[in-house]
Coordinates of C-alpha atoms in Angstrom, one line a residue:
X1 CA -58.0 108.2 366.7
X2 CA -59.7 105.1 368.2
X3 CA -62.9 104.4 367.3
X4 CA -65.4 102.0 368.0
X5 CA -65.1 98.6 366.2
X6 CA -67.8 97.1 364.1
X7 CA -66.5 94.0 362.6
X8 CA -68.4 91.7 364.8
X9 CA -71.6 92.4 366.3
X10 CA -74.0 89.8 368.1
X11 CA -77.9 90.7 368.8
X12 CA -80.1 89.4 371.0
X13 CA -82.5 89.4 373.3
X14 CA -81.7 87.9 376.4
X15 CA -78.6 89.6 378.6
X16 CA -76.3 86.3 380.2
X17 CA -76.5 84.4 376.5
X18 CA -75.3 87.7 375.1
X19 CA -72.0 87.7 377.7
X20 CA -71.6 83.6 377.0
X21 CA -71.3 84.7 373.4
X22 CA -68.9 87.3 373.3
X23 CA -66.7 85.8 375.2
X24 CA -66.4 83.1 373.1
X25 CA -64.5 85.9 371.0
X26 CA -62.9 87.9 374.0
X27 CA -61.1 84.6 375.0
X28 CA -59.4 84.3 371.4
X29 CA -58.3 87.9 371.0
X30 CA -61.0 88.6 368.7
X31 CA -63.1 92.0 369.7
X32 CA -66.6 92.1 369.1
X33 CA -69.8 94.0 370.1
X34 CA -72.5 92.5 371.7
X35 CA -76.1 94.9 371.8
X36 CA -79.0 93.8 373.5
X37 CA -82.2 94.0 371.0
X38 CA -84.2 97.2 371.1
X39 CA -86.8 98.0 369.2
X40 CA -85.9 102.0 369.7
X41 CA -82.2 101.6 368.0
X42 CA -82.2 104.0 365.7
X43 CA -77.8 103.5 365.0
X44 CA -77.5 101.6 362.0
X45 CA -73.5 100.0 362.1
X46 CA -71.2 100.3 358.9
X47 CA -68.2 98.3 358.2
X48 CA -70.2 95.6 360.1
X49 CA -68.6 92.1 358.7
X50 CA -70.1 89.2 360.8
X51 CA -73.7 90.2 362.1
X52 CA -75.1 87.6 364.7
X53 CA -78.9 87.6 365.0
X54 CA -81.4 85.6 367.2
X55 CA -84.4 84.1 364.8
X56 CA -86.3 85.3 367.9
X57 CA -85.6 88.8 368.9
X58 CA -89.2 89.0 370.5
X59 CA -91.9 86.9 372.6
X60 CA -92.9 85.4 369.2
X61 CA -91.3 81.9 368.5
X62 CA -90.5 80.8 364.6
X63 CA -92.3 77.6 364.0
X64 CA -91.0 75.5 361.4
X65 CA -93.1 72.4 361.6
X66 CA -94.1 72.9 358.0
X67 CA -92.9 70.5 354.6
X68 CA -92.1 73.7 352.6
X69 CA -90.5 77.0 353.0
X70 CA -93.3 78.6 351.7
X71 CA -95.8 77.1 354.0
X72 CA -93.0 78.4 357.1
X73 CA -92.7 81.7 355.3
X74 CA -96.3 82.0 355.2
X75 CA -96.8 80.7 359.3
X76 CA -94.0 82.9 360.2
X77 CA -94.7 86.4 358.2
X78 CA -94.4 88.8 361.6
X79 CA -91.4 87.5 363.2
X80 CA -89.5 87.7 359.7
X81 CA -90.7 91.4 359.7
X82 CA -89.4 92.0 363.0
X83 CA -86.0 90.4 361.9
X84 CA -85.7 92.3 358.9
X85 CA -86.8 95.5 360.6
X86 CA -84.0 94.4 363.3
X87 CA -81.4 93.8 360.3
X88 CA -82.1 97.6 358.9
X89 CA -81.8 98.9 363.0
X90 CA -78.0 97.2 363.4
X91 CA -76.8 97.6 359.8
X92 CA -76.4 100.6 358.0
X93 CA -77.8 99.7 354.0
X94 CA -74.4 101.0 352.6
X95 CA -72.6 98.6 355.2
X96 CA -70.5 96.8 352.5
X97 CA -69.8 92.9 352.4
X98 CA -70.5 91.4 355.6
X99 CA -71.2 87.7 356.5
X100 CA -74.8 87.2 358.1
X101 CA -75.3 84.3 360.6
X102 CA -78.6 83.6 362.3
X103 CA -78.7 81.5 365.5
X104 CA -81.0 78.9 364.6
X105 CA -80.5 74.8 364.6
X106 CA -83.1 75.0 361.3
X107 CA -81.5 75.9 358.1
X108 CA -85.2 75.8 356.7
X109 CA -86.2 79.3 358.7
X110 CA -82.9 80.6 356.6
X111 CA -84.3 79.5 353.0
X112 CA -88.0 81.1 354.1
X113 CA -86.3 84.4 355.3
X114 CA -84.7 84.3 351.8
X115 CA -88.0 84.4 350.5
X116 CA -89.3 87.1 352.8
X117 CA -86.9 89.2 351.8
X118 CA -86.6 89.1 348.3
X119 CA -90.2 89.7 347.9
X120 CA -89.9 93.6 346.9
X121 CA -93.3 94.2 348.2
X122 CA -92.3 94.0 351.8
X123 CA -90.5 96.9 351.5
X124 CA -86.8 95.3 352.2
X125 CA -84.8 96.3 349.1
X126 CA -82.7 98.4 350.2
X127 CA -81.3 96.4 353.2
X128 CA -77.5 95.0 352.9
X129 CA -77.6 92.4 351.4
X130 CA -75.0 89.6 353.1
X131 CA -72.5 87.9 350.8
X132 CA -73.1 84.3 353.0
X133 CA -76.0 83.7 355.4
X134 CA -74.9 80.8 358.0
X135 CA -76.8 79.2 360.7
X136 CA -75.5 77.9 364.0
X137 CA -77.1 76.2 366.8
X138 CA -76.8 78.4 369.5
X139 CA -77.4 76.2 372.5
X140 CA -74.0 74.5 371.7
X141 CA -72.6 77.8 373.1
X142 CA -74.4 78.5 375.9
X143 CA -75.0 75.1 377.2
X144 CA -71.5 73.2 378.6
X145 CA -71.3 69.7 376.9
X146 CA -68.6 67.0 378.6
X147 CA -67.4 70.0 380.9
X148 CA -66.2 72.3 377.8
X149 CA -67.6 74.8 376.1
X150 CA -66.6 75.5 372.2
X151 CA -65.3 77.8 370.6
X152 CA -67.6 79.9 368.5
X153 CA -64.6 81.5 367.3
X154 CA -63.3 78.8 366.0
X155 CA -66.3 77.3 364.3
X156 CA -67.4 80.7 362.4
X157 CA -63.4 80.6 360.9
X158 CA -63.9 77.4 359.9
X159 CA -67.2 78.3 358.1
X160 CA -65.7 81.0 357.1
X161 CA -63.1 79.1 355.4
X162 CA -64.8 76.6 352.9
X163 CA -65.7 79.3 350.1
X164 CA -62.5 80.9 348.8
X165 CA -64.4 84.1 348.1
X166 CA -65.5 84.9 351.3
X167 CA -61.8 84.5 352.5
X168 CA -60.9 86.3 350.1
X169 CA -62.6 89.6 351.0
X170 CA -61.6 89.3 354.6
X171 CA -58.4 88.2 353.5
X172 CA -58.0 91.6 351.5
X173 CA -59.0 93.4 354.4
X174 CA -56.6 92.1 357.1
X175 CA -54.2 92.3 355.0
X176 CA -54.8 95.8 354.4
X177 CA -54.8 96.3 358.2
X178 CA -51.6 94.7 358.7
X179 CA -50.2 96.9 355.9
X180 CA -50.6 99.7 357.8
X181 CA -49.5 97.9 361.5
X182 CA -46.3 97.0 359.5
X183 CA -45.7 100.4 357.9
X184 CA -45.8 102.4 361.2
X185 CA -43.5 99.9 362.7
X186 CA -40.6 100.3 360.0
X187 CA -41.0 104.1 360.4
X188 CA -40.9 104.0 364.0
X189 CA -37.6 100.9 363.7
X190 CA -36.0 103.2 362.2
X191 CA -35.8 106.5 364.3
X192 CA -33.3 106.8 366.7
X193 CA -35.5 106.4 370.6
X194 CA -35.0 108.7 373.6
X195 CA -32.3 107.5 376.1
X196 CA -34.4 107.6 378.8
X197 CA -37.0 105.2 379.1
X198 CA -40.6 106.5 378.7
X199 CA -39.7 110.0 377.0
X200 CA -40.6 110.3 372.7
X201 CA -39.3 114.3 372.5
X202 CA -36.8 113.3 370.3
X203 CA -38.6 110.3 368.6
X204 CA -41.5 112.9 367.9
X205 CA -39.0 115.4 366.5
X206 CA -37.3 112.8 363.9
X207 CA -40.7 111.9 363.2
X208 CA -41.6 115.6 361.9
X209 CA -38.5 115.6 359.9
X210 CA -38.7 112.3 358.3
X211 CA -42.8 113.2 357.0
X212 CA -41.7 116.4 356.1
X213 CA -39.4 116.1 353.6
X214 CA -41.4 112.7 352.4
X215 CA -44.2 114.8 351.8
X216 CA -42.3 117.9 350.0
X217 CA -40.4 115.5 348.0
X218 CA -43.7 113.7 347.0
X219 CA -46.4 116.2 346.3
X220 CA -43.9 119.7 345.8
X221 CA -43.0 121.6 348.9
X222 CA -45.9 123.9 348.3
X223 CA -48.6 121.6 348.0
X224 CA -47.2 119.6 350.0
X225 CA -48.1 122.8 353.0
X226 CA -51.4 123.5 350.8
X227 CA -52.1 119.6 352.0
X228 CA -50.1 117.9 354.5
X229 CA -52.3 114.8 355.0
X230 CA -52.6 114.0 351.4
X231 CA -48.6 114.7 350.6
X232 CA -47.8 112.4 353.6
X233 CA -50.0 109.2 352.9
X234 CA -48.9 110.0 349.3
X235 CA -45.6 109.4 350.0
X236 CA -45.8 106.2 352.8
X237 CA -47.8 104.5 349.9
X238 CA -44.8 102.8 348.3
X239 CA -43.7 101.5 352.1
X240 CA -47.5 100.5 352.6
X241 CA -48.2 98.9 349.0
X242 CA -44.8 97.0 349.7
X243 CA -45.7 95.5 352.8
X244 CA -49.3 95.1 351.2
X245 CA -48.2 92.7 348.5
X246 CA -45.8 90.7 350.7
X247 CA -48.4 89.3 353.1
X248 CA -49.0 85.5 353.8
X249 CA -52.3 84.3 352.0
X250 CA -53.7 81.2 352.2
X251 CA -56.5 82.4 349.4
X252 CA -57.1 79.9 346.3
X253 CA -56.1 82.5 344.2
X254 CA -57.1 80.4 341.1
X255 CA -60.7 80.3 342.3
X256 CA -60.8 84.5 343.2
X257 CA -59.4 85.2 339.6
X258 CA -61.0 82.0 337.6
X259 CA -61.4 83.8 334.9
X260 CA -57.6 84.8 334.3
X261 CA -56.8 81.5 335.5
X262 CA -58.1 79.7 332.7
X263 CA -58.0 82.7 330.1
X264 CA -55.9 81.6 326.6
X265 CA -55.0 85.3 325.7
X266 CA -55.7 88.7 327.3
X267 CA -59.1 89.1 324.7
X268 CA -61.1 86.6 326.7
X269 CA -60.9 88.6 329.9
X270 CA -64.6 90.2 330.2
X271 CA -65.8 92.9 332.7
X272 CA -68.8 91.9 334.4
X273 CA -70.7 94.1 332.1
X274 CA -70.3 97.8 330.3
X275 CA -71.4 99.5 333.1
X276 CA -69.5 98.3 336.0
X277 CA -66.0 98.7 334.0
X278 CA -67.2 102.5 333.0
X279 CA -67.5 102.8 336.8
X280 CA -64.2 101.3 337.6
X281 CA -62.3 103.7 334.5
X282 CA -64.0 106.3 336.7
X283 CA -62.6 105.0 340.2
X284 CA -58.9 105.0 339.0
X285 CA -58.9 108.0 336.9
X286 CA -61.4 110.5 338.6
X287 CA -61.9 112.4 341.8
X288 CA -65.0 114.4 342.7
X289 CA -63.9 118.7 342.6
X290 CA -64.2 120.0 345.7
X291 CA -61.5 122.6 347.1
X292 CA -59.2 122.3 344.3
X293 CA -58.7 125.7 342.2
X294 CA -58.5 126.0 338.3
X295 CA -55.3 125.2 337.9
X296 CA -54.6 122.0 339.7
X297 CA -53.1 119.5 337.1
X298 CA -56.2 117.2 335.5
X299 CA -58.9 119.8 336.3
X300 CA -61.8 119.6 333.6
X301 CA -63.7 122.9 332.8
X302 CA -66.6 123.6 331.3
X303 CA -66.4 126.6 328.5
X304 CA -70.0 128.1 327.5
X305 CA -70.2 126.6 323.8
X306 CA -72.9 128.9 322.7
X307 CA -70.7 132.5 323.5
X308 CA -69.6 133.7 320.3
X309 CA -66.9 135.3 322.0
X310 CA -65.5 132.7 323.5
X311 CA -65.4 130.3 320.4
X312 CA -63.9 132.9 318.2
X313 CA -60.7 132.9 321.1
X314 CA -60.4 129.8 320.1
X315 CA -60.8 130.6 316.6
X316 CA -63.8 128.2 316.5
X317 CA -66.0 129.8 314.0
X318 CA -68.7 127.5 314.0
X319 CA -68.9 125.0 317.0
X320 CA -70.6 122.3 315.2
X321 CA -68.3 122.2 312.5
X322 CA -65.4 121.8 315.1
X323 CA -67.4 119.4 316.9
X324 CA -67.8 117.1 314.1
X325 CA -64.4 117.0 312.7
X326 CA -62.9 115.9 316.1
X327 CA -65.9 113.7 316.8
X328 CA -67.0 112.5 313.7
X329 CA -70.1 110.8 313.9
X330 CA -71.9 108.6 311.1
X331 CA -75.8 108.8 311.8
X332 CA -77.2 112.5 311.3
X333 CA -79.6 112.3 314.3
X334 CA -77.3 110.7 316.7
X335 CA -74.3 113.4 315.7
X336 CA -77.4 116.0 316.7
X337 CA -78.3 114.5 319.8
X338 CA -74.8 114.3 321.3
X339 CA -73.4 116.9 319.9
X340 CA -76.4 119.3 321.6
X341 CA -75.7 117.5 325.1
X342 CA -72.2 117.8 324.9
X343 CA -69.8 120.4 326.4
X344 CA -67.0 122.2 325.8
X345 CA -64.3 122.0 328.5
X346 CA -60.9 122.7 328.8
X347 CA -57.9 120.5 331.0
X348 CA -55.3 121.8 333.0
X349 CA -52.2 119.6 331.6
X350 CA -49.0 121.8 332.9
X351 CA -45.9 119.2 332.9
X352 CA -46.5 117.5 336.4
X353 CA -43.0 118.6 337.6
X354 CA -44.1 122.1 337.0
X355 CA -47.3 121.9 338.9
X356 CA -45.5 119.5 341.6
X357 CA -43.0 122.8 342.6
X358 CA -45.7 125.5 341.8
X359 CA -43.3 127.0 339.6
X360 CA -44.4 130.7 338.4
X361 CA -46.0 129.6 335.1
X362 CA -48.8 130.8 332.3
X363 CA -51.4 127.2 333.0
X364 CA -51.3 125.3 329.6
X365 CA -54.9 123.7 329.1
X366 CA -56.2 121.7 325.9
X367 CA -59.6 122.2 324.4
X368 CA -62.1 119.6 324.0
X369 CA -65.6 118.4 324.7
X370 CA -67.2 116.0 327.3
X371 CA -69.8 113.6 325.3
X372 CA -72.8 111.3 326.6
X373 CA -72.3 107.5 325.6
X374 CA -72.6 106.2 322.4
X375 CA -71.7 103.2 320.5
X376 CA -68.5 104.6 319.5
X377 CA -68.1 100.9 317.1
X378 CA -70.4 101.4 315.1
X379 CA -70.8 105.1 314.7
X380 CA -67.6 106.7 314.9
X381 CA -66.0 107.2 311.8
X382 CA -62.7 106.4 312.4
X383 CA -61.8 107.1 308.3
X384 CA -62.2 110.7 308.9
X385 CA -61.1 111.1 312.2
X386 CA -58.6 113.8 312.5
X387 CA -55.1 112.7 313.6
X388 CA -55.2 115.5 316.4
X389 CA -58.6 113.7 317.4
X390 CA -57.5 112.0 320.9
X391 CA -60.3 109.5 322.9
X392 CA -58.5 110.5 326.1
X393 CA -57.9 106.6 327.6
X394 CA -60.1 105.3 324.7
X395 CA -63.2 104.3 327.3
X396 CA -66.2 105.4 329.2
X397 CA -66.1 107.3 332.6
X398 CA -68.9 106.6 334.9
X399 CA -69.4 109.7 337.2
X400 CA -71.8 111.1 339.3
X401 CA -74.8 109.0 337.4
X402 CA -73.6 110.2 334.0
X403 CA -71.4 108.1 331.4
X404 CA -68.5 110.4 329.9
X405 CA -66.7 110.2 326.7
X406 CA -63.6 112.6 327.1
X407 CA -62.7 113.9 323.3
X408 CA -59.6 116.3 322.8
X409 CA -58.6 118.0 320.3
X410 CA -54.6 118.2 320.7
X411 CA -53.9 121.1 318.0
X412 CA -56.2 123.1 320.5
X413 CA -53.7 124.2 323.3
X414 CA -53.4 127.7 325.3
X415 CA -51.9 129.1 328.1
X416 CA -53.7 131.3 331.0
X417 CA -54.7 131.8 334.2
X418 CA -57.3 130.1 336.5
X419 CA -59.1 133.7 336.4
X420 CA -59.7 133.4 332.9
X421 CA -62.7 134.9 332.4
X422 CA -63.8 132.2 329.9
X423 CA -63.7 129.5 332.5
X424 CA -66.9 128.0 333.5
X425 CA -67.5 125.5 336.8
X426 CA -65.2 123.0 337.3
X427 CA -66.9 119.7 336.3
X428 CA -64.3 117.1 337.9
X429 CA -60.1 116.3 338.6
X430 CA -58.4 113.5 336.6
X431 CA -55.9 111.6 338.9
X432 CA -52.3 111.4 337.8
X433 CA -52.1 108.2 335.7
X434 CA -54.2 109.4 333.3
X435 CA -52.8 112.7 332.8
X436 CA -49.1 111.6 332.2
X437 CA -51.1 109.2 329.2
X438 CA -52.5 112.8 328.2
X439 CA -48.8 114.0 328.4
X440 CA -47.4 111.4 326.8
X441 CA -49.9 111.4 324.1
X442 CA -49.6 115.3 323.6
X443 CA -45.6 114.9 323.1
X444 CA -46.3 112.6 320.6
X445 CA -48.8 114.4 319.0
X446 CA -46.5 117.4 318.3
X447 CA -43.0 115.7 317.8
X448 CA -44.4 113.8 314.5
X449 CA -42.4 114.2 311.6
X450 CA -44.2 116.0 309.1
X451 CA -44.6 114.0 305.4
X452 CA -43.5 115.7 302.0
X453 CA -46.0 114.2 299.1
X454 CA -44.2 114.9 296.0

């Protein structure tokens, strides 16, 4: 479906500059929306990733015959709060990286809106923040200079171009776009056309055929009907992840990954810091539970520790006994405290073939508990740790504003339904990846040779 494109907006206030600038783009093949300044827009723009803005969106005029940006900050305190205000109209807070550009001949205004805005008592926080802020002289555009005009175009791609990061984000993005050009093209390339000119019948017909049986061969034929989007996109991955990877760059890649660049071993590679990497475990090994039942593969469960009833299926006599032995903790009052705010869960982990082909099955699940952060370093004991103790991927998941430690006990496995009465709410799904390291990990586990002491 077509939507409306927000890569490149311009505002302003005055109507005949507005057309001179767009078609500055138009004239290159480059789309972009132009919008008139109103104070009444109430449409904040996502996926916006050049924003345009006139310094003077009102009657006020900036004034920057000052020595310092503070004195100009200071002279200039309500036209920065309309531009801010204007900033928060166009762009939507969550927008995502975008390049900001403000049409002004002064780079001084730009270093005092700086200042505005990182003042947190004015109230701008929460606007996107741009990854570059530019400023251009807009009267080189709308005035004709030896009979020419230039190309504005041109000149924001060649600002564009001196920082390798910059590129690099709309290098990923293109890219990614052209992916998916290049994908539908080898599909289409290689379906046999309609003889007559102008007629797809048969074209759309192949086309059914071909998805079809990609998406039943990728997903299992009866998930695959269960969800036809997900088993099709599933299964043009490969094709698009192909054509992904084999796309001209002319990105420094040295300067995007510095770090590995210069790296001696695999050890000096740091995340930014603990948090961001719990969030990225999290973004390639959870998705959020929504319609999925109880027996998808990777589902996590919560089980109501405190039922006697329910332990005792289990033959778990005494939860916190259980609880320490597979997480064995060396400070008394942190064992308490995470113990008391952990939970018992159990995972769907049926052989991924089996759940691929919804073959008629008793669901095998393993028993565990989910677990708040801790410093697992310095307080686990690993000396005591039972060998059928498993840190599912050894690491942090962070999830809906909550840091998750995934702790399973692998000589704690049963097979039921998804009506089992003992089931509590599913808590979250674990993708694939991490579930054949669950699998693989499980085989393991029980395929060890036992040990004869003599």
């Amino acid at each position: 479906m077509l939507e409306k494109q927000n890569r490149i907006i311009i505002v302003d206030n005055i109507e005949n500059q507005l057309e001179i600038l767009g078609k500055s783009f138009f004239d290159n093949g480059l789309g972009c929306r132009t919008f008139k300044y109103d104070i009444a827009y109430e449409e904040p723009l996502n996926n916006v990733r050049i924003a345009f803005f006139d310094i003077n969106l009102t009657e006020k005029v900036v004034d920057v015959n000052y020595d310092s940006d503070e004195q100009i900050l200071q002279n200039n305190t309500a036209i920065f709060n309309d531009l801010a205000n204007a900033i928060n109209q166009y762009i939507a807070k969550d927008n995502g990286p975008y390049v900001l550009i403000f049409w002004t001949a002064n780079s001084k205004v730009v270093d005092a809106f700086k200042l505005y805005m990182q003042d947190a008592t004015r109230g701008f926080s929460e606007t996107a923040s741009p990854i570059f802020i530019g400023c251009i002289d807009k009267t080189n555009y709308i005035e004709e200079q030896n009979g020419e005009q230039p190309s504005l175009s041109d000149t924001i791609l060649n600002l564009l171009n001196n920082d390798e990061k910059i590129k690099f984000l709309f290098d990923f993005e293109e890219n990614s776009r052209i992916a998916g050009e290049r994908s539908l093209n080898r599909i289409y390339d290689i379906l046999p056309k309609d003889e007559l000119w102008g007629e797809s019948k048969k074209l759309f017909e192949d086309l059914d055929k071909l998805l079809s049986k990609i998406a039943a061969s990728t997903l299992g034929f009866q998930h695959a009907k269960e969800s036809p989007k997900k088993a099709v996109y599933e299964g043009l991955l490969p094709i698009i992840n192909y054509e992904f990877l084999n796309q001209d760059s002319t990105v420094d890649w040295n300067q995007i990954v510095n770090q590995l660049h210069t790296a001696e071993k695999a050890n000096n590679l740091l995340s930014p810091d603990e948090s961001i990497q719990h969030k990225v475990n999290a973004l390639y090994h959870i998705e959020d539970y929504s319609t999925h039942q109880k027996d998808v593969r990777g589902c996590v469960i919560e089980l109501d520790k405190t039922d006697d009833d329910i332990l005792k299926s289990f033959r778990i006599s005494n939860f916190d006994s259980w609880f320490n032995g597979l997480v064995p903790i060396k400070t008394n009052q942190v064992r308490k405290n995470i113990r008391k705010d952990s939970k018992l869960i159990a995972i769907e982990f049926s052989a991924a073939c089996d759940f691929s082909n919804k073959k008629s099955r008793i669901n095998k699940y393993i028993l565990g508990v989910v677990t708040n952060q801790f410093d697992i370093k310095e307080e686990l004991n690993k000396e005591i740790k039972a060998e059928s103790s498993y840190h599912l991927g050894g690491c942090c998941f962070e999830h809906g504003g909550n840091k998750y430690n995934i702790w399973l006990n692998l000589n704690y496995v049963f097979g039921t339904t998804a009506e089992d009465i003992r089931f509590g709410n599913p808590i979250f799904i674990l993708k694939k990846e991490i579930m054949d390291m669950l699998g693989n990990k499980y085989a393991s586990h029980i395929s060890r040779i036992g040990i004869t002491s003599f």
